XYZ file of C-alpha atoms in Angstrom:
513
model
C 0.000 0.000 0.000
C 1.221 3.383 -0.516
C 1.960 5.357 2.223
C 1.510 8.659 0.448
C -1.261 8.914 -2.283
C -1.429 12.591 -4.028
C -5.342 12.105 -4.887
C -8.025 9.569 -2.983
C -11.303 8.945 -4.630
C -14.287 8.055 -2.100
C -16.427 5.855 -4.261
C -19.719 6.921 -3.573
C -21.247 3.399 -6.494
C -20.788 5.077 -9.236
C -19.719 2.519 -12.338
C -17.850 5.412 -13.499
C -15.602 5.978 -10.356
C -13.030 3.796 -11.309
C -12.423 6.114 -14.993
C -11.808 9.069 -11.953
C -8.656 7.157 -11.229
C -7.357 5.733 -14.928
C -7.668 9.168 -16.465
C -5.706 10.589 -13.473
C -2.870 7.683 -13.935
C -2.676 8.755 -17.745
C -1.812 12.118 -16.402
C 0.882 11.115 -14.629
C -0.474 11.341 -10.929
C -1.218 8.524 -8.818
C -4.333 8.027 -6.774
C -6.560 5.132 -4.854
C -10.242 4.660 -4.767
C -11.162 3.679 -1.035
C -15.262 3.215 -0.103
C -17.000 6.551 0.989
C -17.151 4.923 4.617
C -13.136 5.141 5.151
C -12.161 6.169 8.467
C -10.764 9.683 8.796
C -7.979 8.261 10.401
C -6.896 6.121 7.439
C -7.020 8.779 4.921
C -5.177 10.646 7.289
C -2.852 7.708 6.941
C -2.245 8.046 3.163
C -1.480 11.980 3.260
C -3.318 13.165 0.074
C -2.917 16.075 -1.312
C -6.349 16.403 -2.777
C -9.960 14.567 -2.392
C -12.460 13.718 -5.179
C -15.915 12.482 -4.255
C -16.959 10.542 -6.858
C -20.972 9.996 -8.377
C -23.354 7.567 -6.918
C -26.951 6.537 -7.903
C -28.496 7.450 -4.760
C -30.084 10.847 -3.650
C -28.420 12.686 -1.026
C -31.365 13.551 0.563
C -32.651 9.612 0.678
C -32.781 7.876 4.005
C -30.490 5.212 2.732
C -28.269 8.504 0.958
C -24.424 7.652 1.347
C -22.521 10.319 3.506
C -18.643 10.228 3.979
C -17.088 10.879 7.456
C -18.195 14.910 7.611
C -14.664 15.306 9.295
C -12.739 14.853 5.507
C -13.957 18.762 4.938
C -12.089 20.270 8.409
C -8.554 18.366 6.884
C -7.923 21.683 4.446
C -7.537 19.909 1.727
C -8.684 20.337 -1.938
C -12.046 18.417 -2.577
C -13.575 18.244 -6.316
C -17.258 17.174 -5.504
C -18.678 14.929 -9.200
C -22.495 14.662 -9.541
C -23.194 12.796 -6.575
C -20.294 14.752 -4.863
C -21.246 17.707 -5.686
C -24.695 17.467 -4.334
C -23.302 15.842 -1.397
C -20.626 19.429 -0.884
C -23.952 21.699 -0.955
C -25.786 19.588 1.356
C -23.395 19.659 3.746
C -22.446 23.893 3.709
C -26.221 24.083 3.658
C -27.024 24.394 0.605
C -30.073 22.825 -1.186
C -30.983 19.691 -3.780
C -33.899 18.890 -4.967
C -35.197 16.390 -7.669
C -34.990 18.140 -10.986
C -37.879 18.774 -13.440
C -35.552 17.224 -16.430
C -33.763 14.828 -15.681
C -30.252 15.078 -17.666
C -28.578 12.257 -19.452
C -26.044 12.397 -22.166
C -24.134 15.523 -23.608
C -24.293 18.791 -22.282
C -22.152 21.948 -23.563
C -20.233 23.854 -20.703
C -20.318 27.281 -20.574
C -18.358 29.326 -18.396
C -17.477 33.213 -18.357
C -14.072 33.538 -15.852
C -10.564 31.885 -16.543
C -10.806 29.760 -13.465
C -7.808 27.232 -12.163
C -9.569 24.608 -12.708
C -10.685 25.257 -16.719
C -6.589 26.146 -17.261
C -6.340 25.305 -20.620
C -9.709 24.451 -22.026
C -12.210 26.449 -23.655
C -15.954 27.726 -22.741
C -18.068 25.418 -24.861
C -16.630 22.429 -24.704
C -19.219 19.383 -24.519
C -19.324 17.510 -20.801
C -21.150 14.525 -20.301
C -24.420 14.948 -17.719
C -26.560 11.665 -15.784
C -28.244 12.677 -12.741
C -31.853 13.047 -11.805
C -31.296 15.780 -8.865
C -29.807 19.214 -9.056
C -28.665 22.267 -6.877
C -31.392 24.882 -6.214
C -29.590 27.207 -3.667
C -25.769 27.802 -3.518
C -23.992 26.911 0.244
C -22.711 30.026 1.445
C -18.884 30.867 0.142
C -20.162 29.020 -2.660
C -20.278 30.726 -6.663
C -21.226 29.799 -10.186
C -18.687 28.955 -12.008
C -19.944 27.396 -14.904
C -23.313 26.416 -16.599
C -25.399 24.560 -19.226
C -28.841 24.453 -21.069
C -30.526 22.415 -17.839
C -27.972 22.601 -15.683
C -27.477 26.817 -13.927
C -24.891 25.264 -11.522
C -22.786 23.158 -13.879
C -19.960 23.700 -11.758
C -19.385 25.916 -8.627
C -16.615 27.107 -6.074
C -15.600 28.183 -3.151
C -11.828 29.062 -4.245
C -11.156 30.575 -0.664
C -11.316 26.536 0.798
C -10.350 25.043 -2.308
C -13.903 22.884 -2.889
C -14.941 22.270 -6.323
C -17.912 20.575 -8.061
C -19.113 19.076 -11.235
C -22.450 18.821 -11.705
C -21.106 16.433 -15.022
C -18.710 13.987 -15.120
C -15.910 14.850 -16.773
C -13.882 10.930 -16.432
C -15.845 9.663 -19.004
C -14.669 9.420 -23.026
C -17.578 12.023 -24.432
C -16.887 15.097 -21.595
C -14.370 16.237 -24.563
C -12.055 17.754 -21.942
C -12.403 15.820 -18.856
C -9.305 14.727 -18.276
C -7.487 18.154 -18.767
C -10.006 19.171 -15.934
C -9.018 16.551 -13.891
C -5.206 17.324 -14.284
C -5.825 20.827 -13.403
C -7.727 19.653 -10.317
C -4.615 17.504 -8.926
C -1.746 19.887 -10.622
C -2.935 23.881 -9.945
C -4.966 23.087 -7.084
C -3.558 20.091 -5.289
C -0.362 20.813 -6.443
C 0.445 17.078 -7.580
C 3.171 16.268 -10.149
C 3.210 14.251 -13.152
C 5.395 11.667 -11.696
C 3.921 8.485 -11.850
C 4.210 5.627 -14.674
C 4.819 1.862 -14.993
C 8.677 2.203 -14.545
C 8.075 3.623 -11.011
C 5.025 1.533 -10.189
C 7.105 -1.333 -11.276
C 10.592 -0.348 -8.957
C 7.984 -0.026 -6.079
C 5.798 -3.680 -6.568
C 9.337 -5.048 -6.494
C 10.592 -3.778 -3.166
C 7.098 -4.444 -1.749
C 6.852 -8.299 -2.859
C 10.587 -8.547 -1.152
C 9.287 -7.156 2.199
C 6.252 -9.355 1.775
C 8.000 -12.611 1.033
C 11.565 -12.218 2.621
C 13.532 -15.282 1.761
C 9.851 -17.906 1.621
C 8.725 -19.250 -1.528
C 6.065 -18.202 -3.737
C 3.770 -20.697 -6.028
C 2.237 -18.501 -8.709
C -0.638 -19.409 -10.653
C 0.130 -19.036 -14.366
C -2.249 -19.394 -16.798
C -0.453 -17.682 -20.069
C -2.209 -14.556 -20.342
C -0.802 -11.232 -19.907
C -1.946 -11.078 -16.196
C -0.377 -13.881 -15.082
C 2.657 -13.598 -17.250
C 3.111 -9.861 -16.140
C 2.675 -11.112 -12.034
C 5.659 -14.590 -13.015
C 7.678 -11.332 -14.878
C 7.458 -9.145 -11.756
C 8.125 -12.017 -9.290
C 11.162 -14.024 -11.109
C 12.555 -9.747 -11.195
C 12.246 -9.684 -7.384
C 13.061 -12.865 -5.584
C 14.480 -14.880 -8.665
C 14.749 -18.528 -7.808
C 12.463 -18.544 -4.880
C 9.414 -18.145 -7.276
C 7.525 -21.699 -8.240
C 5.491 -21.005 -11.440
C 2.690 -23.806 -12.069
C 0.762 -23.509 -15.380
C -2.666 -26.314 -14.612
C -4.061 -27.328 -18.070
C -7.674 -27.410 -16.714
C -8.704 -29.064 -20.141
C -10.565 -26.088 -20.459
C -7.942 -23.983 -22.894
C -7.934 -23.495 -26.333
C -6.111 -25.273 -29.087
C -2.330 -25.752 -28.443
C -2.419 -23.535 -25.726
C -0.519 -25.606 -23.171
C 2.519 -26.054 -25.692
C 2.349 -22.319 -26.557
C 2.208 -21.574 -22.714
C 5.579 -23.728 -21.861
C 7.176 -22.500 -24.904
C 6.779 -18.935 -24.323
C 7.999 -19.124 -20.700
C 11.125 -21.106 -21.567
C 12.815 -19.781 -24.019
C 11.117 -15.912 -24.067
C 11.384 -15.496 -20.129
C 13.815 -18.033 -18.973
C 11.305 -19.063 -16.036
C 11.008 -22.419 -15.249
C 7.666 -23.615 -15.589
C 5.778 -26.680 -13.791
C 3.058 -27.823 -15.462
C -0.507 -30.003 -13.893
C -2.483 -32.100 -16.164
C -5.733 -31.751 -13.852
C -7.776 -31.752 -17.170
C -9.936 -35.057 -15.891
C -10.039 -33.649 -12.508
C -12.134 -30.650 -13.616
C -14.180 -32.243 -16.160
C -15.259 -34.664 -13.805
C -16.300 -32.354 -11.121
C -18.275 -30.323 -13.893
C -20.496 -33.354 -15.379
C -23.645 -32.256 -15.369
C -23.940 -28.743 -14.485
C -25.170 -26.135 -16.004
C -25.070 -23.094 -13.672
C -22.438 -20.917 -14.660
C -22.147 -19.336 -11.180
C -21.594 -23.086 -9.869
C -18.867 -23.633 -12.937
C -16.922 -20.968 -11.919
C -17.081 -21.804 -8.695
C -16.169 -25.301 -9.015
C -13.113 -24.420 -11.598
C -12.266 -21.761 -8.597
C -12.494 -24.708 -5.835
C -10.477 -27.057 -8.255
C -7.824 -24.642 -8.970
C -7.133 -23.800 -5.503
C -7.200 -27.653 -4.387
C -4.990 -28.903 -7.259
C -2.693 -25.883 -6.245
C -2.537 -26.838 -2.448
C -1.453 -30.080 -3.814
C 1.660 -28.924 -5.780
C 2.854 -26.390 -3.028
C 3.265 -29.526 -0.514
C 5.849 -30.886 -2.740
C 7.922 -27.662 -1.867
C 9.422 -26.554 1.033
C 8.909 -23.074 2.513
C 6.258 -21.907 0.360
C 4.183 -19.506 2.381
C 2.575 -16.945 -0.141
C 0.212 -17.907 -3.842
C 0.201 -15.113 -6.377
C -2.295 -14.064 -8.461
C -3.203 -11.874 -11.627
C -5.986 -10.328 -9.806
C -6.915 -6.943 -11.739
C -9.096 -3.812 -10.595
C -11.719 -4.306 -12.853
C -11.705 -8.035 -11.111
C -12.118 -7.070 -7.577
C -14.646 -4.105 -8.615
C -16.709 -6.372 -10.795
C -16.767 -9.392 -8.012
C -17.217 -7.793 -4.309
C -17.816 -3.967 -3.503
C -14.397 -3.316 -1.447
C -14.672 0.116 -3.440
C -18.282 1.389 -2.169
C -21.343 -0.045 -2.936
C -21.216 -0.915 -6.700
C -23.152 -3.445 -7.643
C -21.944 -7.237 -7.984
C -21.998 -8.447 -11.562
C -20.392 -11.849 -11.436
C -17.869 -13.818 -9.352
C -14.616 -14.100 -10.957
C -12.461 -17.367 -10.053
C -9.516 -15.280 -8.704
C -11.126 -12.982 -6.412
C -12.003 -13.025 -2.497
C -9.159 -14.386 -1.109
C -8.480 -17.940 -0.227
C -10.434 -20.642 1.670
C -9.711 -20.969 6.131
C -8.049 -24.066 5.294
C -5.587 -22.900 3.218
C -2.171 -21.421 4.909
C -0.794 -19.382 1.810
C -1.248 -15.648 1.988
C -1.993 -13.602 -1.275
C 0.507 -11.894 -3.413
C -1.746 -9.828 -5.521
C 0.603 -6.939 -7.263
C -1.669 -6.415 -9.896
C -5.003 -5.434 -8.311
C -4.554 -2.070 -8.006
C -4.224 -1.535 -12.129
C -6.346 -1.867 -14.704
C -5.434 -3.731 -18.153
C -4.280 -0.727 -20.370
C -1.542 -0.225 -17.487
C -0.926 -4.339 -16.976
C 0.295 -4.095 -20.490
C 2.540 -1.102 -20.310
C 4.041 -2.638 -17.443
C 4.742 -6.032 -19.206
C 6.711 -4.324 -21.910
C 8.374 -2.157 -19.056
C 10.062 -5.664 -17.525
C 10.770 -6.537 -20.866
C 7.973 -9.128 -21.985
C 7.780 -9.614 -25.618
C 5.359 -7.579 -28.074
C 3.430 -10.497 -28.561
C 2.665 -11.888 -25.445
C 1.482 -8.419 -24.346
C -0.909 -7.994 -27.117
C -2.655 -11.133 -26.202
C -6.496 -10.959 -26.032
C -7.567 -11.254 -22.648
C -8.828 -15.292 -21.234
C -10.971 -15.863 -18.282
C -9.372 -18.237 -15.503
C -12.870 -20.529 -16.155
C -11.645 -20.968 -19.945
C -13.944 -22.339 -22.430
C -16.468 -23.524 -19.711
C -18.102 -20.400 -19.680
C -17.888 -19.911 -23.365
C -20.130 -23.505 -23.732
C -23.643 -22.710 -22.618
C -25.240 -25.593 -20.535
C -23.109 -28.622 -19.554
C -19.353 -28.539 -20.483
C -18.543 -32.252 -22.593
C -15.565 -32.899 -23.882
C -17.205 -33.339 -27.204
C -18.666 -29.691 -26.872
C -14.917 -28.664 -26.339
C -13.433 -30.124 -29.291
C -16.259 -28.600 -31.853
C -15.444 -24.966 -29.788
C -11.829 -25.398 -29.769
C -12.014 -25.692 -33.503
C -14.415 -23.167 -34.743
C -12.318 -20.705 -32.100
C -9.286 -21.264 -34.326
C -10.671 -20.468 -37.276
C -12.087 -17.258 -36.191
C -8.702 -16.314 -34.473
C -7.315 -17.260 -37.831
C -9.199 -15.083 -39.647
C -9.022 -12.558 -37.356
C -5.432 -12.472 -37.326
C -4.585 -12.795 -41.099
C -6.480 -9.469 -41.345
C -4.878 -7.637 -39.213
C -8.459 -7.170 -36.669
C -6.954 -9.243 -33.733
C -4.670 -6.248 -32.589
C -7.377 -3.535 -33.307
C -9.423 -5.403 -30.872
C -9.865 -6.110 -27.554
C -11.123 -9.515 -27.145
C -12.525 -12.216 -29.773
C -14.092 -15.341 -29.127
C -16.792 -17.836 -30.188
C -19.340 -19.393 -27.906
C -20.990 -22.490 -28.441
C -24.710 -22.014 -27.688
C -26.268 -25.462 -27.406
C -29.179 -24.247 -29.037
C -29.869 -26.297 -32.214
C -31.338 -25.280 -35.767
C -32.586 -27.076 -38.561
C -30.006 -26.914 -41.526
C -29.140 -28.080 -45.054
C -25.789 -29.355 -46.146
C -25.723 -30.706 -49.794
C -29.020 -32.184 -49.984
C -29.432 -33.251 -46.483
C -31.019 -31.583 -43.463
C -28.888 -31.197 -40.394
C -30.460 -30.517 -37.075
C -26.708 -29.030 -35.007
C -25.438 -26.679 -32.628
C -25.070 -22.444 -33.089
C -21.605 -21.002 -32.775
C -21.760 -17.264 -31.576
C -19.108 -14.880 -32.652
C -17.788 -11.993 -29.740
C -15.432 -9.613 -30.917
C -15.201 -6.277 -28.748
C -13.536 -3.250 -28.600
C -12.429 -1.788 -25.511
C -9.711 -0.169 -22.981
C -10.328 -1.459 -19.926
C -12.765 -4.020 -19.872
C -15.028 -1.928 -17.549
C -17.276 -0.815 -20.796
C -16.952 -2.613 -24.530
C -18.583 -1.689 -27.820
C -19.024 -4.729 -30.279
C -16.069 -4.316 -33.177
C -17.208 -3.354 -36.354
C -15.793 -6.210 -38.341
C -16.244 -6.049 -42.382
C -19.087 -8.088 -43.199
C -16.397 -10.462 -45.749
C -14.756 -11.423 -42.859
C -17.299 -12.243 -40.358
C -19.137 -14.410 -43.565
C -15.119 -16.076 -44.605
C -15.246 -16.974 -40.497
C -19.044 -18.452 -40.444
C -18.238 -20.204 -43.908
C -15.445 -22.401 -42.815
C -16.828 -22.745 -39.377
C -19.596 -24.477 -41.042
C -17.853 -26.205 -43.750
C -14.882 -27.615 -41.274
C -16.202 -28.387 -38.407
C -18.732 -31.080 -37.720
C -21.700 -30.312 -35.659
C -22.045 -26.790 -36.094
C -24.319 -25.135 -39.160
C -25.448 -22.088 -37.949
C -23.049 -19.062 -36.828
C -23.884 -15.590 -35.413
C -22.343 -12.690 -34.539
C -23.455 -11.183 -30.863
C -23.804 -7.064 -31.705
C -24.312 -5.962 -27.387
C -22.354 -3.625 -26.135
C -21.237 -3.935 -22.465
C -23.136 -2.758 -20.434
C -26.057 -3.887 -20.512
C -24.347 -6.900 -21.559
C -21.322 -8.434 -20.250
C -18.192 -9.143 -22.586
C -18.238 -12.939 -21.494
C -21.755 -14.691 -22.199
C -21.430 -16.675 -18.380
């Protein structure tokens, strides 16, 4: 944990909270996101230079309403108030908020007369993205206007003299055109943060922390071949060197030739030694017959974790299990942020069972993807391991709806390679995020040659994204996506009907379990 962080965000639910602290990182200054409930004493603890209250979807004058510890506005610090913030700010000076007649969603254009701190560097006019139901009627004393929109009189106020800020918008998100220049001014002209953080200075500081974490034990790390786990064995093998015991489990649940690409890539490319488990019946036995993808992931989560246990006890003096646990993985799993909503459990998240005596090495949950990556090529990983497409810890059991067989797996194995095949000789994999086909189990009537074929419908994923938090589906050409459904159809046996899933996430998720 750092012991000084320049900005905190108190995450008041907002889905958006977590784009507060990415578009701060880009700038070059580091902050946390800690639940609006911290204790004053422990953001005392950090030292920050600034606050920023994030948005929320309740209404500050709700019973249920979330309110922070009152005592963060006597520390004289900076505070930027967003949406929910903001409302919360005039509440609290005595101002008031009352439901709105319109409520306002989507864009918004910012006008503002004065050359304040905060706007350094970006111009009256500029478009801002609005979503909130409730408004400001009646500035808090100390309290002006600084800015303003069609719907919106108090787009943004001040009280310069204490150094409190609010948005009525939100200006982390991609369509407030200038966001995250007004975020940068926040934390450089008024916080008086520098630009000094990046990978190479995240990555000096994981290494000395994993050293006073482990001393001279042993750590068993959970590889799986993706660009998490490879970046967590890259980061280890850096700090303690031969103490670090690096286990890849083929599941039976990976894609084609994965296992041989897995060993061959951390051989030769990374010089780690690499122990691989064939648990493949193990987990296909324990998933006969279900259908719940909760209980599949789950299980796979319970397997891993037992067929893990069972590798460290062939070692001496292992004490600690690392894992490629990500941001978006804790914040999409378990509210430790605020109270976001749960989506879905991921396998990797919420800690180990009371049986188990390893403690968690987790130097990874604190960034998001984007940053994972520019971190791998920081320690040196190669280009191509880096730009892998992301793959869930559950592998293709969540990408086979219903029951997992291992006949299923063999007819989605191969109609994944051709679409990664495709994908690839066109040059789409690396303008993408993530790609993937899904077998459905839902059945169509066909014809092939003169026959009728009753078989299974392969779905087609491809997204594009930065984070993972929010994904648009790709525009692929429509040549490609019908080259990919034709020889899906015409090589492999059992499939005749392919579609292409067009959901953005939300409301959707990027995985279909």
């Amino acid at each position: 944990m750092h012991k000084e962080v320049p900005i905190l965000v108190l995450d008041f639910g907002s889905q958006y909270t977590q784009l507060i602290a990415r578009k701060l990182r880009e700038s070059g200054v580091y902050c946390e996101i800690v639940p609006y409930s911290e204790k004053i004493e422990d953001i005392k603890k950090r030292e920050p230079k600034g606050i920023i209250l994030s948005g929320g979807p309740a209404s500050v004058y709700a019973k249920d309403a979330y309110h922070p510890d009152s005592k963060i506005f006597d520390l004289g610090l900076p505070i930027l108030g967003i949406c929910y913030g903001m409302q919360l700010i005039s509440q609290h000076f005595g101002g008031s908020v009352v439901a709105a007649d319109h409520h306002e969603y989507g864009k918004a254009e910012l006008m503002f007369e004065d050359d304040h701190k905060i706007f350094k560097d970006t111009k009256s006019g500029q478009i801002v993205w609005m979503s909130h139901g409730d408004r400001v009627e009646k500035l808090p004393e100390g309290f002006i206007k600084i800015a303003y929109s069609a719907n919106s009189p108090y787009a943004a106020i001040a009280d310069e003299k204490r150094e409190i800020y609010a948005f009525q918008f939100h200006p982390e998100v991609y369509h407030s055109e200038e966001g995250t220049k007004l975020l940068k001014n926040f934390a450089k002209y008024i916080c008086g943060c520098e630009s000094t953080w990046n990978m190479g200075s995240f990555a000096k500081e994981k290494i000395e922390e994993i050293r006073a974490q482990v001393g001279d034990k042993k750590v068993l790390c959970a590889v799986s071949g993706g660009v998490d786990s490879s970046v967590v064995a890259a980061l280890l093998h850096e700090a303690i060197g031969d103490q670090l015991i690096s286990v890849f489990v083929d599941n039976g649940l990976l894609r084609a030739n994965e296992r041989e690409q897995v060993e061959a890539m951390f051989k030769a490319k990374l010089g780690i030694n690499l122990i691989t488990v064939d648990a493949s019946e193990e987990f296909l036995t324990k998933l006969k017959g279900v259908s719940d993808p909760e209980r599949k992931r789950k299980i796979i989560g319970e397997t891993f974790i037992e067929v893990f246990d069972k590798e460290a006890k062939k070692h001496n003096g292992i004490e600690f299990l690392a894992q490629g646990t990500l941001y978006t993985d804790v914040i999409e799993s378990v509210s430790v942020k605020g109270p976001s909503k749960t989506i879905k459990s991921h396998h990797n998240v919420g800690g180990l069972p009371d049986w188990m005596k390893f403690e968690l090495v987790e130097p990874l949950k604190e960034i998001f993807k984007d940053e994972v990556r520019k971190l791998g090529l920081e320690l040196g990983l190669p280009k191509d391991m880096i730009s892998r497409h992301p793959f869930p810890g559950p592998g293709l059991a969540i990408r086979i709806m219903g029951e997992v067989t291992k006949e299923d797996l063999v007819i989605l194995r191969k109609a994944d390679t051709i679409m990664l095949e495709e994908l690839k000789a066109t040059g789409y994999y690396d303008k993408t995020w993530q790609a993937f086909t899904v077998l459905l189990n839902v059945k169509s009537v066909g014809v092939m040659g003169d026959n009728r074929t009753y078989d299974n419908t392969a779905c087609i994923r491809i997204v594009e994204a930065t984070d993972g938090m929010t994904a648009t589906f790709a525009h692929i050409p429509h040549d490609i996506l019908e080259n990919m459904s034709r020889r899906i159809i015409n090589e492999v046996d059992g499939i005749n009907r392919v579609v292409y899933d067009i959901s953005s996430k939300p409301p959707a998720t990027i995985e279909w379990e």
